[in-house]
XYZ file of C-alpha atoms in Angstrom:
725
model
C 117.910 97.209 88.993
C 121.365 97.732 89.562
C 122.036 100.455 92.729
C 124.805 102.734 93.084
C 126.184 105.917 94.557
C 127.417 108.940 93.102
C 128.797 112.212 94.251
C 129.050 115.321 92.017
C 127.904 118.718 91.247
C 124.471 119.407 89.738
C 125.333 120.755 86.440
C 121.527 121.644 85.409
C 117.946 121.489 86.300
C 115.996 119.634 83.774
C 112.837 119.355 85.549
C 111.384 120.692 89.022
C 107.927 120.398 90.747
C 108.191 123.076 93.405
C 105.210 121.949 95.018
C 106.324 118.389 95.978
C 110.171 118.653 95.598
C 110.473 116.406 92.749
C 113.688 117.202 90.354
C 115.388 115.874 87.452
C 118.976 116.815 86.887
C 122.278 116.227 85.243
C 125.077 115.327 87.637
C 128.729 115.698 86.821
C 130.459 113.020 88.742
C 133.702 111.453 88.112
C 132.448 108.694 85.514
C 131.212 111.536 83.555
C 127.459 113.216 83.100
C 124.574 111.301 85.073
C 120.751 111.881 84.610
C 119.375 111.829 88.064
C 115.662 111.920 89.660
C 114.274 112.077 92.984
C 112.862 114.544 95.765
C 114.713 117.458 97.258
C 113.462 120.866 97.603
C 114.788 123.821 96.006
C 117.725 122.188 94.451
C 120.011 124.242 92.241
C 122.551 124.113 89.741
C 126.346 124.300 90.953
C 125.143 122.260 94.363
C 127.544 119.291 95.110
C 125.415 116.253 96.053
C 125.791 112.613 96.985
C 123.193 110.334 95.723
C 122.204 107.029 96.374
C 119.621 104.927 94.616
C 118.820 102.830 91.649
C 119.211 102.667 87.601
C 115.753 102.754 86.193
C 114.655 102.960 82.037
C 112.342 105.778 81.278
C 109.908 104.957 78.569
C 110.700 108.227 76.763
C 113.843 109.610 78.431
C 116.235 106.427 78.778
C 118.127 105.307 81.319
C 117.838 107.364 84.556
C 119.517 107.230 88.261
C 116.474 107.232 90.358
C 117.796 108.644 93.658
C 116.268 107.091 97.312
C 118.599 109.722 99.293
C 119.921 113.030 98.061
C 122.612 114.651 100.599
C 124.029 117.719 99.650
C 127.658 118.930 100.180
C 129.032 122.202 100.151
C 131.571 122.622 97.525
C 135.039 123.028 98.408
C 137.033 124.548 95.389
C 136.611 128.429 94.200
C 135.164 127.201 91.113
C 132.677 124.832 92.672
C 131.841 127.989 95.099
C 131.393 130.428 91.983
C 128.903 127.894 90.451
C 127.070 127.317 93.313
C 126.628 130.864 94.475
C 126.041 131.672 90.632
C 122.798 129.447 90.704
C 120.300 132.128 92.081
C 120.314 129.866 95.103
C 121.235 132.387 97.615
C 119.006 135.641 96.919
C 121.167 138.699 96.350
C 124.086 136.980 94.766
C 123.993 136.208 91.091
C 127.013 135.223 88.851
C 128.741 138.690 89.077
C 128.453 139.204 92.792
C 129.579 135.353 92.882
C 132.961 136.059 91.215
C 133.301 139.014 93.260
C 132.992 137.132 96.424
C 135.257 134.283 95.506
C 137.948 136.521 94.114
C 137.821 138.384 97.624
C 137.771 135.277 100.003
C 139.017 132.462 98.140
C 138.138 128.989 99.180
C 137.003 130.624 102.546
C 134.001 132.552 101.287
C 131.200 130.271 102.498
C 132.724 130.163 105.932
C 132.538 134.112 105.689
C 129.075 134.114 104.524
C 127.983 131.775 107.468
C 130.461 133.023 110.226
C 131.410 136.641 109.506
C 128.925 138.310 106.936
C 129.778 141.618 108.348
C 132.840 141.225 106.151
C 130.671 141.057 103.012
C 130.148 144.539 102.919
C 133.869 145.242 102.066
C 133.480 143.734 98.900
C 133.084 146.476 95.962
C 129.307 146.862 95.187
C 127.958 144.945 98.086
C 125.884 147.424 100.361
C 123.826 146.782 103.216
C 120.619 145.917 101.794
C 122.662 143.013 99.610
C 124.277 141.787 102.429
C 120.918 141.437 104.454
C 119.279 139.642 101.443
C 122.740 137.373 101.156
C 122.358 136.407 104.873
C 118.607 135.646 104.478
C 118.976 133.735 101.509
C 122.131 131.601 102.911
C 119.963 130.805 106.354
C 117.061 129.660 104.538
C 119.291 127.490 101.942
C 121.016 126.068 105.039
C 117.915 125.466 107.015
C 116.245 123.533 104.179
C 119.479 121.569 103.610
C 119.428 120.791 107.624
C 116.163 119.847 107.621
C 116.347 117.309 104.509
C 119.571 116.207 106.074
C 117.986 115.607 109.457
C 114.888 113.783 107.839
C 117.235 111.434 105.632
C 119.575 110.607 108.615
C 116.284 109.672 110.490
C 115.550 107.286 107.851
C 112.925 109.342 105.686
C 113.408 108.947 101.760
C 113.539 112.471 100.151
C 110.148 111.767 98.744
C 108.305 111.777 102.319
C 111.182 114.314 103.236
C 109.822 116.873 101.012
C 106.098 116.103 101.440
C 107.031 116.869 105.352
C 109.010 119.941 104.758
C 106.061 121.325 102.480
C 103.643 120.727 105.275
C 105.943 122.030 108.319
C 108.201 124.313 106.531
C 110.888 126.018 108.814
C 109.188 124.415 111.877
C 110.152 121.046 110.560
C 112.690 119.565 112.652
C 111.115 121.600 116.098
C 107.483 119.984 115.432
C 108.981 116.551 114.814
C 111.595 116.485 117.743
C 108.709 117.798 119.774
C 106.313 114.983 118.716
C 107.372 112.861 115.853
C 104.290 110.615 115.660
C 102.375 113.933 114.644
C 103.416 113.177 110.887
C 101.211 109.734 111.228
C 98.466 111.922 111.373
C 98.957 115.420 109.550
C 100.569 113.674 106.155
C 98.973 111.212 104.100
C 101.056 108.002 103.169
C 103.318 108.210 106.304
C 102.422 105.545 108.666
C 102.944 104.685 112.389
C 106.177 102.787 111.598
C 108.160 105.691 109.777
C 106.719 107.999 112.515
C 108.167 105.269 115.364
C 111.625 104.909 113.189
C 112.304 109.005 113.566
C 110.781 108.607 117.513
C 113.446 105.824 118.281
C 116.390 107.663 116.362
C 115.687 110.584 118.708
C 115.826 108.598 121.725
C 112.245 108.452 122.663
C 112.020 105.561 125.142
C 109.976 102.223 124.049
C 107.689 102.795 126.959
C 107.366 106.667 126.698
C 103.857 108.215 127.249
C 104.232 109.951 123.869
C 104.945 106.618 122.112
C 102.229 104.778 123.944
C 99.367 107.571 123.276
C 100.881 107.729 119.948
C 100.248 103.829 119.759
C 96.407 103.940 120.968
C 95.799 106.451 118.299
C 97.125 104.874 115.280
C 95.514 101.731 116.512
C 92.194 103.520 116.782
C 92.997 105.345 113.232
C 93.737 101.751 111.688
C 90.827 100.276 113.084
C 88.687 103.252 111.331
C 90.328 102.051 107.829
C 88.468 98.699 108.235
C 85.324 100.428 108.886
C 85.280 100.425 112.992
C 84.482 103.431 114.778
C 85.518 101.928 118.016
C 87.655 99.445 119.901
C 87.026 97.314 123.060
C 89.149 98.694 125.600
C 90.978 95.186 125.763
C 91.495 94.975 121.970
C 92.994 98.834 122.152
C 95.232 97.540 124.326
C 96.338 94.479 122.844
C 96.349 96.121 119.175
C 98.872 98.651 121.014
C 101.005 96.536 122.557
C 101.695 94.477 119.031
C 102.067 97.809 117.284
C 104.629 99.178 119.919
C 106.158 95.408 119.916
C 106.159 95.154 123.796
C 104.323 92.482 125.589
C 101.085 93.967 127.400
C 101.812 92.721 130.500
C 105.038 94.956 130.686
C 103.241 98.112 129.988
C 100.207 97.692 131.522
C 100.218 100.232 133.825
C 101.472 102.693 130.985
C 98.476 101.610 128.865
C 96.078 102.576 131.408
C 97.596 106.136 132.391
C 97.588 106.791 128.714
C 93.878 106.025 128.018
C 92.804 108.352 131.265
C 95.128 110.910 129.810
C 93.271 110.930 126.073
C 90.119 110.538 127.884
C 90.739 113.631 130.028
C 91.824 115.595 127.165
C 88.818 114.713 125.295
C 90.724 112.768 122.331
C 88.788 109.719 123.025
C 85.826 108.738 124.355
C 84.813 106.092 126.706
C 81.582 104.166 125.940
C 79.751 101.059 128.189
C 77.267 99.259 126.300
C 76.129 95.747 127.700
C 79.125 95.369 130.165
C 81.562 96.052 127.583
C 83.951 99.383 127.510
C 84.846 100.899 124.096
C 87.401 103.742 122.996
C 86.951 105.533 120.094
C 87.939 109.134 119.038
C 85.831 111.706 120.121
C 85.232 112.802 116.532
C 83.655 109.628 115.705
C 81.556 109.195 118.839
C 80.051 112.943 118.054
C 79.263 111.680 114.414
C 77.315 108.588 115.802
C 75.672 110.581 118.516
C 75.186 113.386 116.597
C 73.728 111.469 113.860
C 70.986 109.403 115.908
C 70.272 112.562 117.922
C 68.924 114.335 114.745
C 67.071 111.500 113.331
C 65.012 111.258 116.703
C 64.752 114.780 116.594
C 63.127 114.495 112.994
C 60.974 111.746 113.857
C 59.514 113.756 116.577
C 58.532 116.591 114.349
C 54.810 116.493 113.305
C 54.564 115.721 109.427
C 53.220 119.321 107.911
C 52.431 118.202 104.420
C 48.861 119.013 103.649
C 48.193 115.456 101.947
C 45.153 113.773 100.807
C 46.694 110.336 101.748
C 43.863 108.246 101.244
C 43.313 109.478 97.914
C 47.073 108.954 96.978
C 47.084 105.445 98.116
C 43.385 104.706 95.934
C 45.412 106.218 92.844
C 48.405 104.041 93.729
C 46.557 100.921 93.860
C 44.795 101.509 90.639
C 47.609 102.401 88.733
C 46.713 106.079 88.163
C 50.450 107.337 88.418
C 52.071 106.898 85.172
C 50.055 103.657 84.493
C 52.302 101.635 86.594
C 51.401 98.728 88.023
C 52.742 98.497 91.501
C 53.297 95.575 93.847
C 51.796 96.014 97.294
C 55.078 96.637 98.780
C 55.715 99.583 96.451
C 52.432 101.050 97.428
C 53.496 100.578 101.022
C 56.970 102.056 100.606
C 55.365 105.187 98.856
C 53.177 105.980 101.856
C 55.359 105.431 104.282
C 57.818 108.022 102.387
C 54.746 110.326 102.424
C 53.674 109.932 105.840
C 57.190 108.920 107.959
C 59.592 111.991 108.299
C 62.551 109.410 108.147
C 62.432 105.999 105.807
C 64.482 103.406 104.413
C 63.629 101.729 101.165
C 65.748 99.014 100.615
C 65.716 95.652 98.217
C 67.794 93.713 95.529
C 68.012 94.298 92.156
C 64.514 93.856 90.138
C 62.539 94.711 93.284
C 61.272 97.726 91.982
C 63.157 100.051 94.095
C 63.357 102.384 90.741
C 59.865 102.570 89.727
C 58.956 103.357 93.443
C 61.433 106.347 93.273
C 59.914 107.272 89.628
C 56.304 107.338 91.210
C 57.244 109.263 94.351
C 58.581 111.878 92.340
C 55.532 111.664 90.106
C 53.367 112.289 93.183
C 55.747 115.076 94.730
C 55.506 116.838 91.550
C 51.679 116.737 90.906
C 51.233 117.982 94.759
C 53.496 120.764 94.135
C 56.381 119.498 96.987
C 59.599 120.191 96.101
C 62.774 117.658 96.230
C 66.756 116.697 95.733
C 67.966 113.610 94.489
C 71.365 112.552 95.755
C 73.921 109.641 95.673
C 77.270 109.198 97.189
C 79.034 109.071 93.873
C 78.938 110.692 90.590
C 78.574 107.399 88.613
C 75.765 106.950 91.362
C 74.049 110.151 90.713
C 74.069 109.831 86.987
C 72.584 106.883 86.951
C 69.762 107.987 89.220
C 69.196 110.995 87.007
C 69.135 108.450 84.011
C 66.729 106.401 85.911
C 64.389 108.991 87.011
C 64.765 111.212 84.234
C 65.597 114.147 87.282
C 68.469 116.227 87.971
C 70.414 114.298 90.880
C 74.039 115.006 92.148
C 76.493 113.696 94.534
C 75.815 114.204 98.550
C 79.134 116.457 98.502
C 77.688 118.864 95.856
C 74.127 119.039 97.322
C 75.725 119.830 100.331
C 78.162 122.783 98.634
C 81.691 121.263 99.606
C 83.926 124.456 99.887
C 87.397 123.323 99.337
C 88.946 126.278 100.723
C 87.422 125.614 104.079
C 86.809 121.917 103.676
C 83.195 121.961 105.300
C 79.888 121.794 103.437
C 78.257 125.113 102.785
C 74.903 123.459 103.877
C 74.503 122.706 107.402
C 72.421 122.945 110.781
C 72.259 126.647 110.455
C 71.683 126.802 106.424
C 69.674 123.941 105.636
C 68.447 122.448 102.313
C 65.339 123.521 101.502
C 63.371 121.149 100.135
C 60.258 119.061 101.036
C 62.041 115.719 100.521
C 65.524 114.727 100.280
C 66.120 111.375 98.484
C 69.080 109.367 98.844
C 70.178 106.362 96.328
C 72.949 104.169 97.312
C 72.632 104.566 100.746
C 74.521 101.435 101.488
C 77.789 103.166 100.514
C 77.324 105.971 102.996
C 79.448 106.412 105.917
C 79.022 108.092 109.517
C 81.054 111.128 108.557
C 79.218 111.820 105.348
C 75.656 110.738 106.824
C 76.327 112.937 109.878
C 76.793 115.946 107.503
C 74.004 115.513 105.529
C 71.373 114.763 108.418
C 72.439 118.192 109.859
C 71.552 119.894 106.516
C 67.592 118.501 106.420
C 65.642 121.089 107.500
C 63.072 120.572 110.452
C 60.558 120.799 107.667
C 61.821 118.255 105.389
C 61.629 114.692 104.628
C 64.384 112.196 104.228
C 64.266 108.821 102.486
C 67.524 106.717 102.082
C 67.315 103.974 99.440
C 69.788 101.148 98.953
C 70.345 97.424 99.118
C 70.945 96.585 102.540
C 72.446 93.141 101.703
C 75.301 94.830 99.744
C 78.848 95.182 101.172
C 79.230 98.348 103.686
C 80.583 101.560 102.955
C 84.209 101.932 102.060
C 84.441 104.403 104.735
C 84.057 103.853 108.300
C 80.575 103.284 109.962
C 77.736 100.915 109.198
C 74.766 103.730 108.599
C 72.441 101.579 106.641
C 72.561 98.363 108.307
C 72.518 99.620 111.858
C 69.437 102.270 111.086
C 67.513 99.357 109.914
C 68.588 96.736 112.697
C 67.607 99.394 115.691
C 63.994 98.903 114.542
C 63.233 102.799 115.245
C 63.078 103.995 111.544
C 60.306 103.339 109.276
C 61.739 100.497 106.771
C 60.334 98.682 103.445
C 61.959 95.711 102.277
C 61.314 95.182 98.805
C 61.556 91.321 98.333
C 59.047 90.525 95.188
C 61.097 90.283 91.710
C 58.891 91.203 89.278
C 58.577 88.952 85.789
C 60.580 90.921 83.550
C 63.552 90.568 85.856
C 62.946 87.037 86.278
C 64.196 86.617 82.678
C 67.720 87.632 83.329
C 70.305 85.306 85.063
C 71.999 88.067 86.502
C 69.217 88.963 88.459
C 68.024 85.594 89.264
C 71.428 84.257 90.302
C 71.987 87.663 92.591
C 69.029 86.303 94.753
C 70.186 82.819 94.871
C 73.421 83.916 95.974
C 71.854 86.347 98.384
C 69.737 83.321 99.708
C 72.681 80.849 100.129
C 72.425 78.848 96.580
C 74.442 78.182 93.558
C 73.857 80.173 90.331
C 72.825 78.352 87.526
C 73.788 79.195 83.935
C 70.418 77.951 82.135
C 66.966 78.515 82.426
C 64.046 78.270 79.741
C 63.165 81.725 78.462
C 65.978 83.544 80.533
C 68.578 85.639 78.573
C 71.843 84.035 78.798
C 73.364 87.188 81.075
C 75.500 85.025 83.263
C 78.403 82.549 82.407
C 80.630 80.561 84.757
C 83.858 79.208 83.407
C 85.423 76.640 85.756
C 89.108 76.810 86.076
C 91.075 75.418 88.955
C 94.622 76.708 88.273
C 94.471 80.484 88.555
C 97.511 80.882 86.486
C 95.416 80.481 83.611
C 93.172 83.331 84.449
C 95.404 85.498 81.654
C 94.229 83.145 78.724
C 90.807 83.466 80.015
C 90.856 87.151 79.953
C 91.948 87.174 76.563
C 89.379 85.057 75.187
C 86.872 87.194 77.166
C 88.162 90.464 75.217
C 88.830 88.675 71.649
C 85.959 86.401 71.632
C 83.038 86.794 73.824
C 82.465 90.494 74.129
C 82.585 91.257 70.464
C 79.984 88.078 69.948
C 77.815 90.152 72.326
C 78.418 93.516 70.842
C 80.034 94.984 74.030
C 82.907 96.947 74.185
C 86.208 96.309 76.549
C 85.730 99.979 77.688
C 82.691 99.024 79.498
C 84.266 95.724 80.952
C 85.182 95.772 84.877
C 87.284 93.067 86.461
C 86.332 92.434 89.869
C 88.122 90.647 92.300
C 87.996 90.316 96.330
C 92.021 91.630 97.174
C 94.219 93.683 95.841
C 97.444 91.239 96.389
C 97.963 87.837 95.174
C 98.401 86.158 91.402
C 94.550 87.431 91.072
C 94.625 90.693 92.881
C 94.466 94.254 91.308
C 98.186 94.806 91.710
C 99.049 91.781 89.118
C 95.697 91.901 87.131
C 96.372 95.975 86.242
C 99.598 95.724 84.241
C 98.250 92.747 82.409
C 95.104 94.125 81.495
C 96.300 97.585 80.608
C 98.820 95.895 77.996
C 95.645 94.063 76.651
C 93.371 97.026 76.658
C 95.784 99.847 76.359
C 99.177 98.509 74.697
C 100.465 101.826 73.477
C 103.026 103.296 75.691
C 104.388 106.236 73.758
C 102.659 108.708 76.108
C 103.050 107.669 79.938
C 104.545 109.020 82.954
C 106.162 106.347 85.736
C 105.736 106.621 89.182
C 106.500 104.219 92.097
C 106.400 101.607 89.423
C 103.335 102.122 88.236
C 103.185 103.306 84.297
C 100.292 105.924 83.841
C 99.542 105.830 80.203
C 97.318 108.253 78.058
C 93.548 106.721 78.111
C 94.232 104.152 80.987
C 91.402 104.064 83.864
C 92.430 104.887 86.746
C 90.496 105.540 90.426
C 91.338 107.677 93.174
C 92.568 106.168 96.267
C 92.301 109.123 99.109
C 89.697 111.875 99.526
C 91.279 115.102 98.316
C 88.857 118.016 99.045
C 91.229 120.492 97.443
C 90.525 118.419 94.282
C 86.868 117.503 94.944
C 87.651 114.159 94.140
C 86.763 110.864 96.632
C 88.101 107.528 97.598
C 86.918 105.216 95.093
C 85.996 107.731 92.301
C 87.212 106.148 89.125
C 88.101 108.468 86.051
C 90.090 108.320 82.472
C 93.584 109.804 81.915
C 92.828 112.107 78.911
C 95.754 114.168 78.597
C 99.747 113.751 80.036
C 102.306 116.424 79.729
C 105.676 115.076 79.588
C 107.675 118.451 79.938
C 106.158 119.636 83.114
C 105.228 115.614 84.426
C 101.457 116.268 84.600
C 98.165 114.235 83.785
C 94.711 115.224 83.280
C 91.870 112.918 84.647
C 88.222 113.027 83.216
C 85.986 112.190 85.748
C 82.070 112.017 86.317
C 81.769 115.769 86.470
C 85.043 117.290 86.162
C 88.646 116.880 84.734
C 91.158 117.052 87.247
C 95.151 117.898 87.205
C 97.422 115.793 88.857
C 101.379 116.584 89.468
C 104.081 114.037 90.083
C 104.054 113.992 93.984
C 100.139 113.503 93.519
C 100.352 110.250 91.663
C 100.679 108.323 94.773
C 96.836 109.150 95.318
C 96.083 106.970 91.945
C 96.093 103.509 91.059
C 94.941 101.545 87.546
C 91.480 100.562 87.701
C 91.067 98.048 84.842
C 90.903 95.655 87.890
C 89.555 96.875 91.308
C 88.181 95.002 94.600
C 84.798 94.557 94.862
C 84.479 96.958 97.553
C 85.786 99.814 95.334
C 83.217 99.132 92.766
C 80.298 99.861 94.776
C 77.748 102.424 93.321
C 79.284 101.882 89.870
C 77.318 99.638 87.310
C 79.037 97.909 83.938
C 77.984 96.406 81.069
C 80.188 93.800 81.782
C 81.707 92.402 85.085
C 84.249 89.775 84.948
C 84.632 88.222 88.643
C 87.691 85.670 89.300
C 87.113 83.629 92.364
C 89.750 81.214 93.752
C 90.716 79.614 97.419
C 93.528 82.104 97.426
C 90.907 84.716 98.289
C 89.247 82.419 101.036
C 90.093 84.586 103.735
C 87.720 87.190 102.226
C 85.331 85.118 100.694
C 81.593 85.857 101.708
C 77.882 86.132 100.487
C 77.787 89.678 100.333
C 80.717 90.012 98.600
C 79.579 87.882 95.421
C 76.370 89.162 96.050
C 77.886 92.930 95.341
C 80.015 91.729 92.422
C 77.036 90.525 90.715
C 74.942 93.069 91.095
C 77.619 95.423 89.453
C 76.856 94.060 85.830
C 73.790 95.110 83.473
C 74.423 93.019 80.497
C 76.647 90.123 81.255
C 78.454 88.550 84.185
C 81.083 86.145 84.259
C 82.676 84.078 86.954
C 86.171 82.549 86.355
C 87.548 80.186 89.019
C 87.179 77.174 91.172
C 83.658 76.120 92.217
C 84.962 75.163 95.542
C 85.648 78.665 96.233
C 82.547 80.038 94.742
C 80.547 77.362 96.603
C 82.574 78.641 100.023
C 81.692 81.976 99.673
C 78.185 81.676 99.320
C 78.026 79.510 102.228
C 80.023 81.967 104.065
C 77.133 84.559 105.470
C 79.378 85.462 108.406
C 79.645 89.356 107.717
C 82.857 91.008 108.943
C 80.891 93.041 111.711
C 81.979 96.660 112.571
C 82.166 97.862 115.756
C 79.743 100.698 115.509
C 77.082 102.173 118.210
C 74.595 103.675 116.068
C 71.824 101.117 116.799
C 72.167 101.499 120.630
C 72.331 105.360 120.151
C 69.155 105.305 118.290
C 67.697 103.079 120.584
C 68.548 105.172 123.369
C 69.920 102.434 125.805
C 73.810 103.594 126.072
C 75.486 104.471 128.915
C 78.174 106.971 128.071
C 81.008 108.527 130.135
C 80.726 111.782 128.239
């Protein structure tokens, strides 16, 4: 769109959101009236501003000017000053007193308020109390203006500037001048680059301790986003020097000094394991260490259940619980759950995990033992409820998360009251949630983790389920027997084939035709295949498009989520009469969306998906219906949402769909691996369709080299770890 710059007077505030500073206003300038939208806290009619940005077309309101920079200017004419002061921006001054002030002081009015406020009392009707109000209001206005100008002069956009101001308030300039790097940690969406840009303009030296400390901490934070809890000391130095754009050799001494400083102030931990030195944020270390110590403590406690295990085992072998014929692996798994304080049950699709849980719950009911069922996400909890017929809830709700304190009510001093805690989809649990959960398990309880260890690891950091299994210190049952009814599904057969490195098949005698492979060498032709799937294949299978998800390895590229989501939106939800545009994304009524940030105030979390059920165009808000609640979003919060017609395979964990469509092309080669494809196919219930190049699919199946996360839970559980703590 065409860019430009306009200077003029704010004629009217059309719409504003106080929490974010977002504002739509009409600007009177030389060329006429321009409708402008942007971010600037407490903008008022009568203010003179200069706006810089680009033109855009709003789907309902037409042509508007989107301001990237809004710079306030004080009016210089008597008429402009009257309008400015009449706006209500300055407490104590309305239209009447604005006219009186300007009649008295003319074009010198604003200087008088700023420099000689005592003269205000000479104006008829303005007493001492009103003078104090005017002085306070003026200083507040000037303070906000100075803050926004300060931030914009240092390269911060108005939208980010409004976020920063809302976080720090009147202390904004002082806090940023003291440590500009803090905003990278305190404010979501603002990374190291923006903070460093401000720091450079403030004159902070490239090799200053503050910059290097911030670089190390950001390198660790960045690693956390990739699932790692630690970096080797050498990798941390390398990552930091790359981030700071400095040769490592030139800042080697400063890096070493910074590491010692961060260690001595307990910001990071230095850990030695197998002749390698690691560093990690102290909170990460305490979570992993605390989780391992609590697991070991629970295992050391004797089992207090008064059960006749011999009788139970006999009954299991003879189908005495619900007339279910159990495989010996399932029988062994149930007995492990009853005798071990901590148990892991893992296995792929069709191996009987659900039957094991249902039988275990049947036994617990007969023995009058209490239990609680939980899963990491709302969808996973609902599926657990449907499959067992028992009430299940998310781990956050199980632990009674308090949004006001941002802490769990259930903890080591207020433990969960149940004989058994049974957690499904354990592969999705990151170390932070795992630590909170294990702290809330009472000394008398048993805990059972159920999940498929061959799936991708959790979206959050850590590798909890894999590390627990690999440690060899926890009772673990791996279900591998595929039941006869499961063998009739090509989805399940091919899931196990992929997991063992074999290419999937599209036909087996007597098997349901629930798996398709559409060969296509040209990724540009993916669109025509998607249209054919939604228009022909799904109706032929009597499946609604609403229960179909497109899963891809990555966000970028011609077959990434960023390209596919607008395309699928146009196919599946073409009506754009009710929509809100935000940062290039058009959110429409009934769109599928996904939350991409943990929001503890709203109790929605990274990976939660829902549907837009209401859009208020006047107030610029929308409501999203999730599994357990409906959540309202204001304009400034929409950067927490993305369209979810297509999503990464990683983000699909814990969800199931009637139909999965999975494009696989060589442009994904950096991410193609066996666990990725295995996770994708196991999300499908009725139909799975792979589209793409057989070479790419074969490469992914062959590639069993997993992206090993840097964690230390395994050695913590084995107790053979040396740590300087």
